[in-house]
PDB file of C-alpha atoms in Angstrom:
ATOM      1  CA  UNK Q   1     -72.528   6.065 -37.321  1.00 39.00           C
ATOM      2  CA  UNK Q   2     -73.113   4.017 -34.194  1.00 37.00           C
ATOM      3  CA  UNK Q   3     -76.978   5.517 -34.382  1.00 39.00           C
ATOM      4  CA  UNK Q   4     -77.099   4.316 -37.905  1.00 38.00           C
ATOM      5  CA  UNK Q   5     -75.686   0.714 -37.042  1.00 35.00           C
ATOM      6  CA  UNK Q   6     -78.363   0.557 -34.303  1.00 31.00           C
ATOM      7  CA  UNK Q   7     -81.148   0.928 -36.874  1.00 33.00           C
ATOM      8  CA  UNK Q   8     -79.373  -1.632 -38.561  1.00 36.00           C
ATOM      9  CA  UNK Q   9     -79.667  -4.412 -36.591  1.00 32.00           C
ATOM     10  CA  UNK Q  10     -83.389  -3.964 -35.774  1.00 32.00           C
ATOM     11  CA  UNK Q  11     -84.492  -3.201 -38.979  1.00 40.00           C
ATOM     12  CA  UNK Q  12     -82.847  -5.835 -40.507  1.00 42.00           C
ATOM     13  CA  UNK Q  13     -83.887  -8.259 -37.907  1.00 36.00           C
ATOM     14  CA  UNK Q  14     -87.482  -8.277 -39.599  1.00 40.00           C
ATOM     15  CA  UNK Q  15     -88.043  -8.630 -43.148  1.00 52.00           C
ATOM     16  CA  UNK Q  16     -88.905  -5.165 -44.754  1.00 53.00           C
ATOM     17  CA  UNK Q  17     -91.912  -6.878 -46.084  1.00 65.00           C
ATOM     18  CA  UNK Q  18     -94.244  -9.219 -44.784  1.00 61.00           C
ATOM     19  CA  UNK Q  19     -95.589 -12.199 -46.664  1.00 67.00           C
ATOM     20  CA  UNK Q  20     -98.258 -12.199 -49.474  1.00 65.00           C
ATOM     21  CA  UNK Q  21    -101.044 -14.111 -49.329  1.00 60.00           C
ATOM     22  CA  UNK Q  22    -102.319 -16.579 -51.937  1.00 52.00           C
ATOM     23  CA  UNK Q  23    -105.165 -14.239 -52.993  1.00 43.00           C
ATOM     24  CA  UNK Q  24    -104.595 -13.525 -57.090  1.00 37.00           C
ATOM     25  CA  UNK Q  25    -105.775  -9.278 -56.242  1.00 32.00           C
ATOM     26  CA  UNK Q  26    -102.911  -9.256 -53.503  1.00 38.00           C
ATOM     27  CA  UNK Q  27    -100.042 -11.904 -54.741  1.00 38.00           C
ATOM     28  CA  UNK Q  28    -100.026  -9.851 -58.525  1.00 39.00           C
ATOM     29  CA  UNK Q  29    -101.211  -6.132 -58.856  1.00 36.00           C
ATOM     30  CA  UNK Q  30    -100.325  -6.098 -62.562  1.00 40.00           C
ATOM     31  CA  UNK Q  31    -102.303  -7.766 -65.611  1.00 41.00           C
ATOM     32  CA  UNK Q  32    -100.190 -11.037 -66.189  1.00 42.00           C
ATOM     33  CA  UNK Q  33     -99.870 -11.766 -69.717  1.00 43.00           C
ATOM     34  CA  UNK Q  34    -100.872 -14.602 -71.646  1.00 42.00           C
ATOM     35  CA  UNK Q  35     -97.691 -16.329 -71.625  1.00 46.00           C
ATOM     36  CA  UNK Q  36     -97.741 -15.877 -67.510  1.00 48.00           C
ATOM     37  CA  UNK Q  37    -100.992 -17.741 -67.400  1.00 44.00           C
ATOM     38  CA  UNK Q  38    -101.570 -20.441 -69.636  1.00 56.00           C
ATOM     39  CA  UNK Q  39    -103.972 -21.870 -67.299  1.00 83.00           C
ATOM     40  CA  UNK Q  40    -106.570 -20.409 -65.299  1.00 89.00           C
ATOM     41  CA  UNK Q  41    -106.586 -23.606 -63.407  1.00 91.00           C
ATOM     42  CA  UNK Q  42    -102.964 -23.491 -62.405  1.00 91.00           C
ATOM     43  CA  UNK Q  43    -102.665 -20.270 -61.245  1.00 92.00           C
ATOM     44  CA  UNK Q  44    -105.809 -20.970 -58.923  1.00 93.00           C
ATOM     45  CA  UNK Q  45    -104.175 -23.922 -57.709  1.00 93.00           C
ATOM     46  CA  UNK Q  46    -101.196 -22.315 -56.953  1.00 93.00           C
ATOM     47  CA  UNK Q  47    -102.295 -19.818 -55.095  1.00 94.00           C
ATOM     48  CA  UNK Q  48    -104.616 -22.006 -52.631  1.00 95.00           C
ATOM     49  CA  UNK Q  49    -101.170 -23.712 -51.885  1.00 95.00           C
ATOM     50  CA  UNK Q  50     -99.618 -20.558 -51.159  1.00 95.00           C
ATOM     51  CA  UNK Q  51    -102.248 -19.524 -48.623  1.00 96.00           C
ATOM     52  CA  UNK Q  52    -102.207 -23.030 -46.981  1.00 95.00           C
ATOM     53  CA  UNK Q  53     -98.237 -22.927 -46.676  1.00 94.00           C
ATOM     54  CA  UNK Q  54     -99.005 -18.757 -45.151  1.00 96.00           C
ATOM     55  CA  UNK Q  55    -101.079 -20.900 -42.335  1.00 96.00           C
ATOM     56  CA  UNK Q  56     -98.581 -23.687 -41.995  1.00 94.00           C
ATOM     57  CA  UNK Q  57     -95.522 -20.695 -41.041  1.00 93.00           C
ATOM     58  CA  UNK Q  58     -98.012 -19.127 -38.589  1.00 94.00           C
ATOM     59  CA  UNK Q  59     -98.328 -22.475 -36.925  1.00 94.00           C
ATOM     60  CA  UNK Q  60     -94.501 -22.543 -37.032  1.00 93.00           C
ATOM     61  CA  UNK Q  61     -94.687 -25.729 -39.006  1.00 94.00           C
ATOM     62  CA  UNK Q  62     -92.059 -24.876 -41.619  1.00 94.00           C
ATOM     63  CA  UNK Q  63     -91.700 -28.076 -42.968  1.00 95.00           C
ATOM     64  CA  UNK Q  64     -95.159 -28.505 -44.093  1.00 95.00           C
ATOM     65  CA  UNK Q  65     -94.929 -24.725 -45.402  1.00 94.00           C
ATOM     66  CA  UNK Q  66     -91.806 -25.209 -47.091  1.00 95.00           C
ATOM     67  CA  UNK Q  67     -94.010 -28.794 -49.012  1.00 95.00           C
ATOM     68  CA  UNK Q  68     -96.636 -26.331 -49.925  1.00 95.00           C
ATOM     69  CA  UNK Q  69     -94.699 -23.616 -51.230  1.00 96.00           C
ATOM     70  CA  UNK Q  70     -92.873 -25.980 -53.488  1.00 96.00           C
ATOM     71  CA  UNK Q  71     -95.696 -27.258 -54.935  1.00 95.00           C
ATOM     72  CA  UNK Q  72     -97.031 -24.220 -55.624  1.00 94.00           C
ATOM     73  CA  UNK Q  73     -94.072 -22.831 -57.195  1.00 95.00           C
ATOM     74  CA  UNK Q  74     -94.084 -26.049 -59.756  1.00 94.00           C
ATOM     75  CA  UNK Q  75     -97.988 -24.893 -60.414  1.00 92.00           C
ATOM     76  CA  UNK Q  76     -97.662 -21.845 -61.689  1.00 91.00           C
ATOM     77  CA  UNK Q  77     -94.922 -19.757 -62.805  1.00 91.00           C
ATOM     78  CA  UNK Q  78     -97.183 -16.556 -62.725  1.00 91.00           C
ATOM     79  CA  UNK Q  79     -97.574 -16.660 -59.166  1.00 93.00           C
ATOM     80  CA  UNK Q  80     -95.023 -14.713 -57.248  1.00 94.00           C
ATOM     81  CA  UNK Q  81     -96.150 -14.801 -53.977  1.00 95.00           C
ATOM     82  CA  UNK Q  82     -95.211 -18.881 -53.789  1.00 95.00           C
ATOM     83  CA  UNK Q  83     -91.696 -18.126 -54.081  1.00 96.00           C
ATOM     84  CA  UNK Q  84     -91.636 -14.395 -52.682  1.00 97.00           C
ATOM     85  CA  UNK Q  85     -92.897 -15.807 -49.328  1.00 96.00           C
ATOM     86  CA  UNK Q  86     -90.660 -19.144 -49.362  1.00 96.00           C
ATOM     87  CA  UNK Q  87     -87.828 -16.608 -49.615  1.00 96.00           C
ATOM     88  CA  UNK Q  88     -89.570 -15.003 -46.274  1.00 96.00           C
ATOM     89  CA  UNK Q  89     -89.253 -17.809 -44.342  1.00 95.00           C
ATOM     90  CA  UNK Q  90     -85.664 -18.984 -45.148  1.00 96.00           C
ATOM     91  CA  UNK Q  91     -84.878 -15.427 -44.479  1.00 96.00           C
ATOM     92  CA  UNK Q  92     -86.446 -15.929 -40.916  1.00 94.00           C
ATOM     93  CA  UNK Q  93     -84.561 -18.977 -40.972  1.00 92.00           C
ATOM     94  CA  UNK Q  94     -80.879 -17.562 -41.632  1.00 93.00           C
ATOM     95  CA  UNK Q  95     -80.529 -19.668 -44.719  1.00 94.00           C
ATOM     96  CA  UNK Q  96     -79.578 -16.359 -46.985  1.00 95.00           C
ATOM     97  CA  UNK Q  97     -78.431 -18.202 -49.935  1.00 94.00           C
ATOM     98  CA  UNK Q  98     -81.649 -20.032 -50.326  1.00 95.00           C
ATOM     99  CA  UNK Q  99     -83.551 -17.098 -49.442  1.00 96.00           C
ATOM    100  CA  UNK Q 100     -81.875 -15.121 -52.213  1.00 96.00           C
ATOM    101  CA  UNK Q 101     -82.376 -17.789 -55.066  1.00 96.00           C
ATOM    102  CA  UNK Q 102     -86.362 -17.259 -54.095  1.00 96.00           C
ATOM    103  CA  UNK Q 103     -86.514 -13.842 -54.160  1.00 97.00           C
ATOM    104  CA  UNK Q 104     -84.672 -13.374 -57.362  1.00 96.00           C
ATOM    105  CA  UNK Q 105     -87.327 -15.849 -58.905  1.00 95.00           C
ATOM    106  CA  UNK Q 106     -89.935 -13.641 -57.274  1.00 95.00           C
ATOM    107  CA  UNK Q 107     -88.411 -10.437 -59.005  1.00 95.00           C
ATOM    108  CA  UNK Q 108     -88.396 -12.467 -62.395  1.00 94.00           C
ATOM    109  CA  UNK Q 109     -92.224 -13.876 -62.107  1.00 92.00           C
ATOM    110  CA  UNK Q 110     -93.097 -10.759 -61.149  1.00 92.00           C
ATOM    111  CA  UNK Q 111     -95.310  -8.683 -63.204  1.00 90.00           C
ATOM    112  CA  UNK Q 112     -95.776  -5.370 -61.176  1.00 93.00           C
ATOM    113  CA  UNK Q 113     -94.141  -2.759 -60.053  1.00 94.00           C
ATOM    114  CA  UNK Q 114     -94.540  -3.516 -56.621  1.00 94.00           C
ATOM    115  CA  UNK Q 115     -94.501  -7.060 -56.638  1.00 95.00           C
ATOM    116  CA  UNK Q 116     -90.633  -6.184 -58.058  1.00 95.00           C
ATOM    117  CA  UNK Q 117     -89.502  -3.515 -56.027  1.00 97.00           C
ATOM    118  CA  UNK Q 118     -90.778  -6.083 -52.668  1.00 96.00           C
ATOM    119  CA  UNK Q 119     -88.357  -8.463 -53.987  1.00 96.00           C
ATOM    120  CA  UNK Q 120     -85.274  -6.174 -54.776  1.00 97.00           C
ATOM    121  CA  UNK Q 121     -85.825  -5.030 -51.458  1.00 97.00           C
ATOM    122  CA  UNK Q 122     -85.264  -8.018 -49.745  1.00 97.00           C
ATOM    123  CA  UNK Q 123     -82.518  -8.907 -52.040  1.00 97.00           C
ATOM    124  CA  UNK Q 124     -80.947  -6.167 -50.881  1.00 97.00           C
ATOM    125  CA  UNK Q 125     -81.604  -7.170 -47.191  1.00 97.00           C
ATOM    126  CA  UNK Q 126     -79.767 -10.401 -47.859  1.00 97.00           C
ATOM    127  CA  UNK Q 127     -76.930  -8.746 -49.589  1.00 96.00           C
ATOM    128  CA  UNK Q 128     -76.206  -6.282 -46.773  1.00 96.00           C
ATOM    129  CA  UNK Q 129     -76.436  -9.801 -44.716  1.00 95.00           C
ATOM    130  CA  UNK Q 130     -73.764 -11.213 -46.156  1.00 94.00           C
ATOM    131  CA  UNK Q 131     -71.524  -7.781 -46.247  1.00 94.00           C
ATOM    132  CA  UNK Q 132     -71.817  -7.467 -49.681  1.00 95.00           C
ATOM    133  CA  UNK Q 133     -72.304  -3.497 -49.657  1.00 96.00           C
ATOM    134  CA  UNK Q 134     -71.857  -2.944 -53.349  1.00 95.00           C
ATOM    135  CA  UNK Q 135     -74.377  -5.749 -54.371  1.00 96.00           C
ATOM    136  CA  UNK Q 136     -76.567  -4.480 -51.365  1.00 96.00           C
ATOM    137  CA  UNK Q 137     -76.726  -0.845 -52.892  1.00 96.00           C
ATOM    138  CA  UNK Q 138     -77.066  -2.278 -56.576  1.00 96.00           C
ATOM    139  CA  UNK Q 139     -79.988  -3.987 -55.438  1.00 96.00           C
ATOM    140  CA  UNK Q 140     -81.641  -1.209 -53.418  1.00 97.00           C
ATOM    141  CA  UNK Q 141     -81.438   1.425 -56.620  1.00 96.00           C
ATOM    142  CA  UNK Q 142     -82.987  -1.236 -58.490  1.00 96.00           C
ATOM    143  CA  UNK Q 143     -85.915  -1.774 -55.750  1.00 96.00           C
ATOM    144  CA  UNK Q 144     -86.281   2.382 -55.591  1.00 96.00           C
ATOM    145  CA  UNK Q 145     -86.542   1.994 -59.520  1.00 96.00           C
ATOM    146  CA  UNK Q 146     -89.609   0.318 -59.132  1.00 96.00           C
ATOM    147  CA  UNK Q 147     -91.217   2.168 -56.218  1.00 95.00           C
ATOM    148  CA  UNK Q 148     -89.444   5.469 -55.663  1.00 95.00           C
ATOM    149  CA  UNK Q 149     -91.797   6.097 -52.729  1.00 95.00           C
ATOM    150  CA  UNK Q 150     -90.680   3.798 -50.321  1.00 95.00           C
ATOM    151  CA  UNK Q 151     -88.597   5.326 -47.813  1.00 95.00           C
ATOM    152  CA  UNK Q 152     -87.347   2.454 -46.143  1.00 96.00           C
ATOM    153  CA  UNK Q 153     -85.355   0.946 -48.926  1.00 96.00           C
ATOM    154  CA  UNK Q 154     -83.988   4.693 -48.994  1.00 96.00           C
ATOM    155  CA  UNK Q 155     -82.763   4.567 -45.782  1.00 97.00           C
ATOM    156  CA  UNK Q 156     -81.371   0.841 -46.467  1.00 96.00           C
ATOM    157  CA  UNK Q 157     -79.869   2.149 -49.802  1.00 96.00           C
ATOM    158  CA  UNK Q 158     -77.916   5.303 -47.728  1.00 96.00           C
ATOM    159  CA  UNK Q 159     -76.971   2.823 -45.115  1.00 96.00           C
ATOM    160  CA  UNK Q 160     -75.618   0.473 -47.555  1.00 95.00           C
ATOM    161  CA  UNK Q 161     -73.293   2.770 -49.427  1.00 96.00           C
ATOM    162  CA  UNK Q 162     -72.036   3.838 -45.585  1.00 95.00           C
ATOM    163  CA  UNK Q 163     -70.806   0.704 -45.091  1.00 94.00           C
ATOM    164  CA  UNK Q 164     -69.249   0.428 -48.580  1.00 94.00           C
ATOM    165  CA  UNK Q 165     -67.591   3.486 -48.280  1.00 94.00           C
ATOM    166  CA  UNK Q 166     -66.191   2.001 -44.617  1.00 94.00           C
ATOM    167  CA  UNK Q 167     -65.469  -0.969 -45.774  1.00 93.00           C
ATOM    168  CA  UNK Q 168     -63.277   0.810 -48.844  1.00 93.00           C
ATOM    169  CA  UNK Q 169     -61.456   3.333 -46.344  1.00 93.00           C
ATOM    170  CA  UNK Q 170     -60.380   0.465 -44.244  1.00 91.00           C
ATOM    171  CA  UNK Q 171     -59.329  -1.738 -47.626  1.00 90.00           C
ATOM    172  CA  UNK Q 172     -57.296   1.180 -48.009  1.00 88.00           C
ATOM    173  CA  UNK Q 173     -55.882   1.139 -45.095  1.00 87.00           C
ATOM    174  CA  UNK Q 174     -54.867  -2.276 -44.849  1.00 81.00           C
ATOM    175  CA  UNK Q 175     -53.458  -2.015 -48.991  1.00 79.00           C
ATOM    176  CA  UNK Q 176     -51.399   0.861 -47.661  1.00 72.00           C
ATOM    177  CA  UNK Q 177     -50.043  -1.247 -44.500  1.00 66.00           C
ATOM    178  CA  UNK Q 178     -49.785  -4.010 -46.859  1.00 68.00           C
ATOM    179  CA  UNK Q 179     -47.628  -1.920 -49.057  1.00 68.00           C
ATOM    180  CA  UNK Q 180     -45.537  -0.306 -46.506  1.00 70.00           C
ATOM    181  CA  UNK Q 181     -44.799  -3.802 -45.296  1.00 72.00           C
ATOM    182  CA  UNK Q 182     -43.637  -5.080 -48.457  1.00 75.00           C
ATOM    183  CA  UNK Q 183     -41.672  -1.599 -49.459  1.00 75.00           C
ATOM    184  CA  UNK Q 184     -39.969  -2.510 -45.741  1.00 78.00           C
ATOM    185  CA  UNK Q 185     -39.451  -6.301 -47.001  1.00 77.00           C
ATOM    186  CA  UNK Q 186     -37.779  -5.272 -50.216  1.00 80.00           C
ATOM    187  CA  UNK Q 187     -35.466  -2.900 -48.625  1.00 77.00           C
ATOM    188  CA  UNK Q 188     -34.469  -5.437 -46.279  1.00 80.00           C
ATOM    189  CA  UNK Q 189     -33.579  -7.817 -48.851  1.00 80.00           C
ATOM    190  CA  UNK Q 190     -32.006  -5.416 -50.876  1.00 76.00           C
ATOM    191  CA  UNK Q 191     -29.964  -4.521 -47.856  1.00 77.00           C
ATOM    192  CA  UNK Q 192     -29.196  -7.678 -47.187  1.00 76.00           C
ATOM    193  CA  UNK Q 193     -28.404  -8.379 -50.973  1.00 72.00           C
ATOM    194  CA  UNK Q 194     -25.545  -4.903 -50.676  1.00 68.00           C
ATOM    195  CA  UNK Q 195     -24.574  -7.036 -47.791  1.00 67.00           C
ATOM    196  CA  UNK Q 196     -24.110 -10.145 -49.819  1.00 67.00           C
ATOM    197  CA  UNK Q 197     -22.513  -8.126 -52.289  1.00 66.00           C
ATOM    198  CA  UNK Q 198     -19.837  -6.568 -50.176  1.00 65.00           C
ATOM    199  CA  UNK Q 199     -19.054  -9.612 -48.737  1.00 68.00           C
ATOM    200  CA  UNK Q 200     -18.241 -11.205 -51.938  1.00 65.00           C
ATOM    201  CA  UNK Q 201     -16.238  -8.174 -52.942  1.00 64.00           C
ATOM    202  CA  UNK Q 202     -14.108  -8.563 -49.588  1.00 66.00           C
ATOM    203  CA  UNK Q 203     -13.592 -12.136 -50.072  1.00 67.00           C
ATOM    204  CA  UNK Q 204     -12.379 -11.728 -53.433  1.00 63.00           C
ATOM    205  CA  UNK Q 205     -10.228  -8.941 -52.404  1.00 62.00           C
ATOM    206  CA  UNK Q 206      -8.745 -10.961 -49.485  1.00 65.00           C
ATOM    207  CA  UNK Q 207      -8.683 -14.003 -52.111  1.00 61.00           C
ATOM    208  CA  UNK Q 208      -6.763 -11.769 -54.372  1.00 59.00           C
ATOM    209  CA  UNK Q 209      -4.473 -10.746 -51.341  1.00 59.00           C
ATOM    210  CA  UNK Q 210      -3.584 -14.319 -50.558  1.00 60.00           C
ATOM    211  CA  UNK Q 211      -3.042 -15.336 -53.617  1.00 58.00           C
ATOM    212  CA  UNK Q 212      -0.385 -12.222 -54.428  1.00 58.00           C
ATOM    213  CA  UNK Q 213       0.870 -13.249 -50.446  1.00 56.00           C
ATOM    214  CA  UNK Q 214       0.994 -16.803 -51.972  1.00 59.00           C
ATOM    215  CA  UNK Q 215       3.332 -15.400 -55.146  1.00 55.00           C
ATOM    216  CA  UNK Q 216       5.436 -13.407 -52.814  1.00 54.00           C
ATOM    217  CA  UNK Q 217       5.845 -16.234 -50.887  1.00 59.00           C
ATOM    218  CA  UNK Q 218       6.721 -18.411 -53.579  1.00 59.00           C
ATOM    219  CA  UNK Q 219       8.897 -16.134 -55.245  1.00 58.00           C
ATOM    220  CA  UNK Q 220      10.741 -16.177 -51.900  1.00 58.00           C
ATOM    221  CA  UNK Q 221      10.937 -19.417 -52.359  1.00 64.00           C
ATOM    222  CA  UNK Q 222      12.811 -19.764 -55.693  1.00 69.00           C
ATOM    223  CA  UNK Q 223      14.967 -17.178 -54.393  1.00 70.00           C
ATOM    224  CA  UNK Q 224      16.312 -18.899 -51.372  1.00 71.00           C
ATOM    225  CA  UNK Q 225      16.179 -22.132 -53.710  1.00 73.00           C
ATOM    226  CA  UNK Q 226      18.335 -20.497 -56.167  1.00 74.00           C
ATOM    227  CA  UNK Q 227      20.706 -18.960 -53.367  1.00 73.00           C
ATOM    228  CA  UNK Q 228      20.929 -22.544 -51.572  1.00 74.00           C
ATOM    229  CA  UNK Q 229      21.826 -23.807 -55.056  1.00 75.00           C
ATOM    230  CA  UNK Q 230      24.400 -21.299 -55.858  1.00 75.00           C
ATOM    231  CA  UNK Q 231      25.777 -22.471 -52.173  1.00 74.00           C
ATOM    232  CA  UNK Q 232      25.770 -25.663 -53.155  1.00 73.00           C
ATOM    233  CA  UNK Q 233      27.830 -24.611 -56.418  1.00 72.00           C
ATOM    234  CA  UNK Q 234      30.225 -22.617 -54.619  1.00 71.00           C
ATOM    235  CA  UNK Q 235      30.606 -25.314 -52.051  1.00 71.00           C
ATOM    236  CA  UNK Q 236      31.346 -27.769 -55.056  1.00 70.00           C
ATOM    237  CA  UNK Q 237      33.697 -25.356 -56.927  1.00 69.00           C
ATOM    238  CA  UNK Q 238      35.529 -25.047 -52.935  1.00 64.00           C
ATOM    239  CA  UNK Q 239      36.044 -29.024 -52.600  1.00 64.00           C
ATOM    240  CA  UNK Q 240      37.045 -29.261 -56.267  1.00 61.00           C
ATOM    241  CA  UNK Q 241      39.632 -27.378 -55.962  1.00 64.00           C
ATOM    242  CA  UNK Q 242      40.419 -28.836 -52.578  1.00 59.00           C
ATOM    243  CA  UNK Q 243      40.789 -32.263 -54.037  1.00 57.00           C
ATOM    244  CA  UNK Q 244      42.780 -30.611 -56.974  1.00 58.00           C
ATOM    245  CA  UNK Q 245      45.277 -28.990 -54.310  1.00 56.00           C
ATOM    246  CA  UNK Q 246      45.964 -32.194 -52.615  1.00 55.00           C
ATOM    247  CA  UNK Q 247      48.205 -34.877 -53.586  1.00 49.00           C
ATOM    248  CA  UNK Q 248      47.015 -37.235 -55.954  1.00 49.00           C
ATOM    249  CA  UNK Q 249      46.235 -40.587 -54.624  1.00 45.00           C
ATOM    250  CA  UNK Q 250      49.738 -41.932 -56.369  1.00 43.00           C
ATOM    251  CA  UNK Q 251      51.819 -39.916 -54.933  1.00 45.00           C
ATOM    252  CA  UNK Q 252      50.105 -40.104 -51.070  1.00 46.00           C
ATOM    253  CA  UNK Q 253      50.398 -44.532 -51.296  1.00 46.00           C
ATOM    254  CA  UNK Q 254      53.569 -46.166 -52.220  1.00 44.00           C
ATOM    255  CA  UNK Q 255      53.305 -48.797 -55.018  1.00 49.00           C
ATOM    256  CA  UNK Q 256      53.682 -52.054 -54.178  1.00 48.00           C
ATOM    257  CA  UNK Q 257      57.198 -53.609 -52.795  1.00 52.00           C
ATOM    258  CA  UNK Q 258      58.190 -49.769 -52.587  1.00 58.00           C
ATOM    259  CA  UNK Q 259      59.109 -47.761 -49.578  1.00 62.00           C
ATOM    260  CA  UNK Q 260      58.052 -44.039 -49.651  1.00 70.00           C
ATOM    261  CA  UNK Q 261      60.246 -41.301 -49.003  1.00 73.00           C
ATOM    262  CA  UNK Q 262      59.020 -40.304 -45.213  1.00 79.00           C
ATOM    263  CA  UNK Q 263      59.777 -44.430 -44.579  1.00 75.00           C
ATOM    264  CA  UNK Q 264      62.873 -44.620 -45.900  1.00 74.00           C
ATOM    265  CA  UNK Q 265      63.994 -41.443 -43.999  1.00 80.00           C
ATOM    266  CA  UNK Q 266      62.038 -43.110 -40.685  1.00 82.00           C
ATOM    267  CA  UNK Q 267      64.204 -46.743 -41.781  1.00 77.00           C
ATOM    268  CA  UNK Q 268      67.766 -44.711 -41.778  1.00 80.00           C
ATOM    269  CA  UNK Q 269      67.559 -42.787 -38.424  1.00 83.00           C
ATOM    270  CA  UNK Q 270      65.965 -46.461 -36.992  1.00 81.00           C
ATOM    271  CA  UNK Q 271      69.665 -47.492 -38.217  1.00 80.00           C
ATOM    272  CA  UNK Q 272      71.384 -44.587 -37.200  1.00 81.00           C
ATOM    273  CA  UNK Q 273      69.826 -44.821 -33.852  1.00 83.00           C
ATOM    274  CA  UNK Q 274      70.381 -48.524 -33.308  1.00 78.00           C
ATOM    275  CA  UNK Q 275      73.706 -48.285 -34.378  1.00 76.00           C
ATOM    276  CA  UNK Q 276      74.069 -45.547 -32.043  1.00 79.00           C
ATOM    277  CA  UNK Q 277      73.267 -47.995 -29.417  1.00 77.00           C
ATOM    278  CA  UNK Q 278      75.684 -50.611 -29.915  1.00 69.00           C
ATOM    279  CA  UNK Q 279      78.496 -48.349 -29.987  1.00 72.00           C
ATOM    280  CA  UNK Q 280      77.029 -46.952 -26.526  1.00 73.00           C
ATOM    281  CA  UNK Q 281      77.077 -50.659 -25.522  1.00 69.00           C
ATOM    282  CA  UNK Q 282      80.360 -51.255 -26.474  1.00 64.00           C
ATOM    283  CA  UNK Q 283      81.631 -48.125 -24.684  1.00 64.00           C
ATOM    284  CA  UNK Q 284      79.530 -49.131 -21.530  1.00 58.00           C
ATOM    285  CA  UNK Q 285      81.176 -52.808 -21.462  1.00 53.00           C
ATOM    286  CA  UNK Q 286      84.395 -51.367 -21.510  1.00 49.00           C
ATOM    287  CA  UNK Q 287      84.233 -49.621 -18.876  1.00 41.00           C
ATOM    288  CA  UNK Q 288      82.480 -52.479 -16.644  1.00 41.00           C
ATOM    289  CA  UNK Q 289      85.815 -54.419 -17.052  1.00 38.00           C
ATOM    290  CA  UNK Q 290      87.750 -51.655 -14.803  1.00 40.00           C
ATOM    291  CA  UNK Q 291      91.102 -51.902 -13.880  1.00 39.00           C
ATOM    292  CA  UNK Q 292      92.631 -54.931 -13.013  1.00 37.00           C
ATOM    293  CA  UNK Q 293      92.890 -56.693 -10.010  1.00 35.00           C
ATOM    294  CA  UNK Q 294      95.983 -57.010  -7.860  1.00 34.00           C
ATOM    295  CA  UNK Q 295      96.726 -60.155  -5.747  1.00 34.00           C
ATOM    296  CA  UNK Q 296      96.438 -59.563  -1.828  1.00 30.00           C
ATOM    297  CA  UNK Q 297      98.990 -60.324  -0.103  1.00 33.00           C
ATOM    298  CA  UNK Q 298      98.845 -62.595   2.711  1.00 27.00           C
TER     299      UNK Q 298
END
C-alpha cells in the first residue's frame, strides 16, 4: 500500500496527458460532423489560437495563454484541444475545480475516441485530487471505455478503488465508534433516568411516611386533646360538687342588723368572762381592806 501511494504522488504530480496542439490532424482524430463545424473558418481560427496560447504556457506566461485559450474556445465549439489544454494548465496550476469544468467540456466537444478517453482521464486525475474515490473510479471506467489499451488509467482506476475501499473500512470504523458511543450515551441516560426514577419512588415513599407520621401524630393529638378535656370535665364535675357541699352564701354571712350564731356564742362568754372579772375584783378589794387597825398605845 505504501508502494502504491508512492506511485501516487508522482504520477499524479504530472498530468497523464500532455497538451494538444492547435493542429486540426492532432486536436480531433475523428470526422467532426456537420453540426461540429459550421464554419471552416472558425475552426481554423480556433485552432491558430490554441497553438499561440501552447507557446504562451511554454513561456510560462499563463495569463496571455489563459486570453488565447478563451478566445479560442468562443471560436469554435468543435475544437477540443482549446479547452482540453486550458484544463492542463489550471491543473498545473492547482485550480481543480476550474480544471474540471474544462475537461468535462473537452469530453463533450469531443468527437473521438481518444480525444474522450484523454479527458476522462484527467477527470479522473482531478477527482482522485479532491478524494473523491468513487467519482475518481467512475471516471476512470469511463476513460478505459474509450481506450481500453491504456494502461495507465488502469493502474489509476485500481488505485482509485484502493483508496475507496480504505476510505469505506475506516467510515466503518468511525460509524461503529460512533455507534458504540451513542449505545454508551443512551445507557447512561437511561441509567441516570432508573436513577431519577428511584428517587422519585423514595421520595414519595418517605412523603407517604411523613404524612402517615403526620396522622399518627395528629391523632395523638386529639387524643391528649380529648383526655385534657375530659380532665377539664372531671375537674368541673369535682368543684361543682365542691361548691354544692359548702354552705350556701346565706347561711356563711349574717343578714343585716343580725348576729350569727358563732358571734352570739363569742358575745356571751365576752359577758361571762367580764363578769367573771368584776366579781374577781370585788373579791380582790375585799381583801385589800384587811383587818382593822388598833390604836397604839403611847
Amino acid at each position: 500500500m505504501k508502494q502504491l501511494i508512492l506511485i501516487f504522488v508522482f504520477g499524479f504530480s504530472l498530468l497523464a496527458h500532455a497538451q494538444e496542439g492547435g493542429d486540426p490532424a492532432r486536436s480531433n482524430s475523428g470526422n467532426p460532423s456537420a453540426e461540429q463545424v459550421p464554419n471552416p473558418e472558425a475552426i481554423r481560427s480556433s485552432q491558430a489560437l490554441t497553438a499561440e496560447a501552447n507557446e504562451d504556457l511554454a513561456d510560462s506566461d499563463f495569463v496571455q495563454a489563459e486570453a488565447k485559450f478563451r478566445r479560442a474556445i468562443a471560436k469554435s465549439e468543435a475544437n477540443s484541444a482549446a479547452p482540453y489544454n486550458l484544463g492542463n494548465a489550471y491543473y498545473t496550476d492547482g485550480s481543480y475545480g476550474e480544471a474540471f469544468g474544462r475537461y468535462k467540456e473537452a469530453g463533450d466537444r469531443a468527437g473521438a475516441k481518444g480525444d474522450k478517453h484523454k479527458a476522462y482521464h484527467n477527470m479522473g486525475n482531478v477527482y482522485m485530487q479532491q478524494k473523491q474515490y468513487q467519482n475518481a473510479v467512475e471516471a476512470y471506467k469511463e476513460s478505459l471505455r474509450n481506450d481500453p489499451t491504456d494502461e495507465e488509467t488502469r493502474y489509476n482506476l485500481a488505485l482509485a478503488k484502493e483508496m475507496l475501499k480504505k476510505e469505506q473500512e475506516e467510515q466503518k470504523q468511525d460509524d461503529g465508534g460512533e455507534n458504540e458511543q451513542e449505545q454508551q450515551d443512551q445507557d447512561q441516560q437511561d441509567q441516570q433516568d432508573s436513577g431519577d426514577e428511584d428517587d422519585a419512588e423514595d421520595k414519595e415513599n418517605q412523603e407517604g411516611d411523613n404524612g402517615e407520621s403526620d396522622k399518627a401524630q395528629e391523632g395523638e393529638s386529639e387524643d391528649d386533646m380529648k383526655k385534657e378535656e375530659e380532665e377539664k370535665k372531671s375537674q368541673n364535675q369535682d368543684e361543682k360538687q365542691d361548691s354544692k357541699d359548702q354552705p350556701k352564701p346565706s347561711d356563711q354571712q349574717p343578714r343585716p342588723n343580725q348576729l350569727s350564731k358563732e358571734q352570739i356564742a363569742n358575745l356571751l362568754q365576752a359577758m361571762e368572762n367580764e363578769e367573771k372579772k368584776v366579781k374577781e375584783k370585788i373579791d380582790a378589794q375585799k381583801i385589800k381592806g384587811g383587818p382593822p387597825t388598833t390604836e397604839k398605845d403611847w
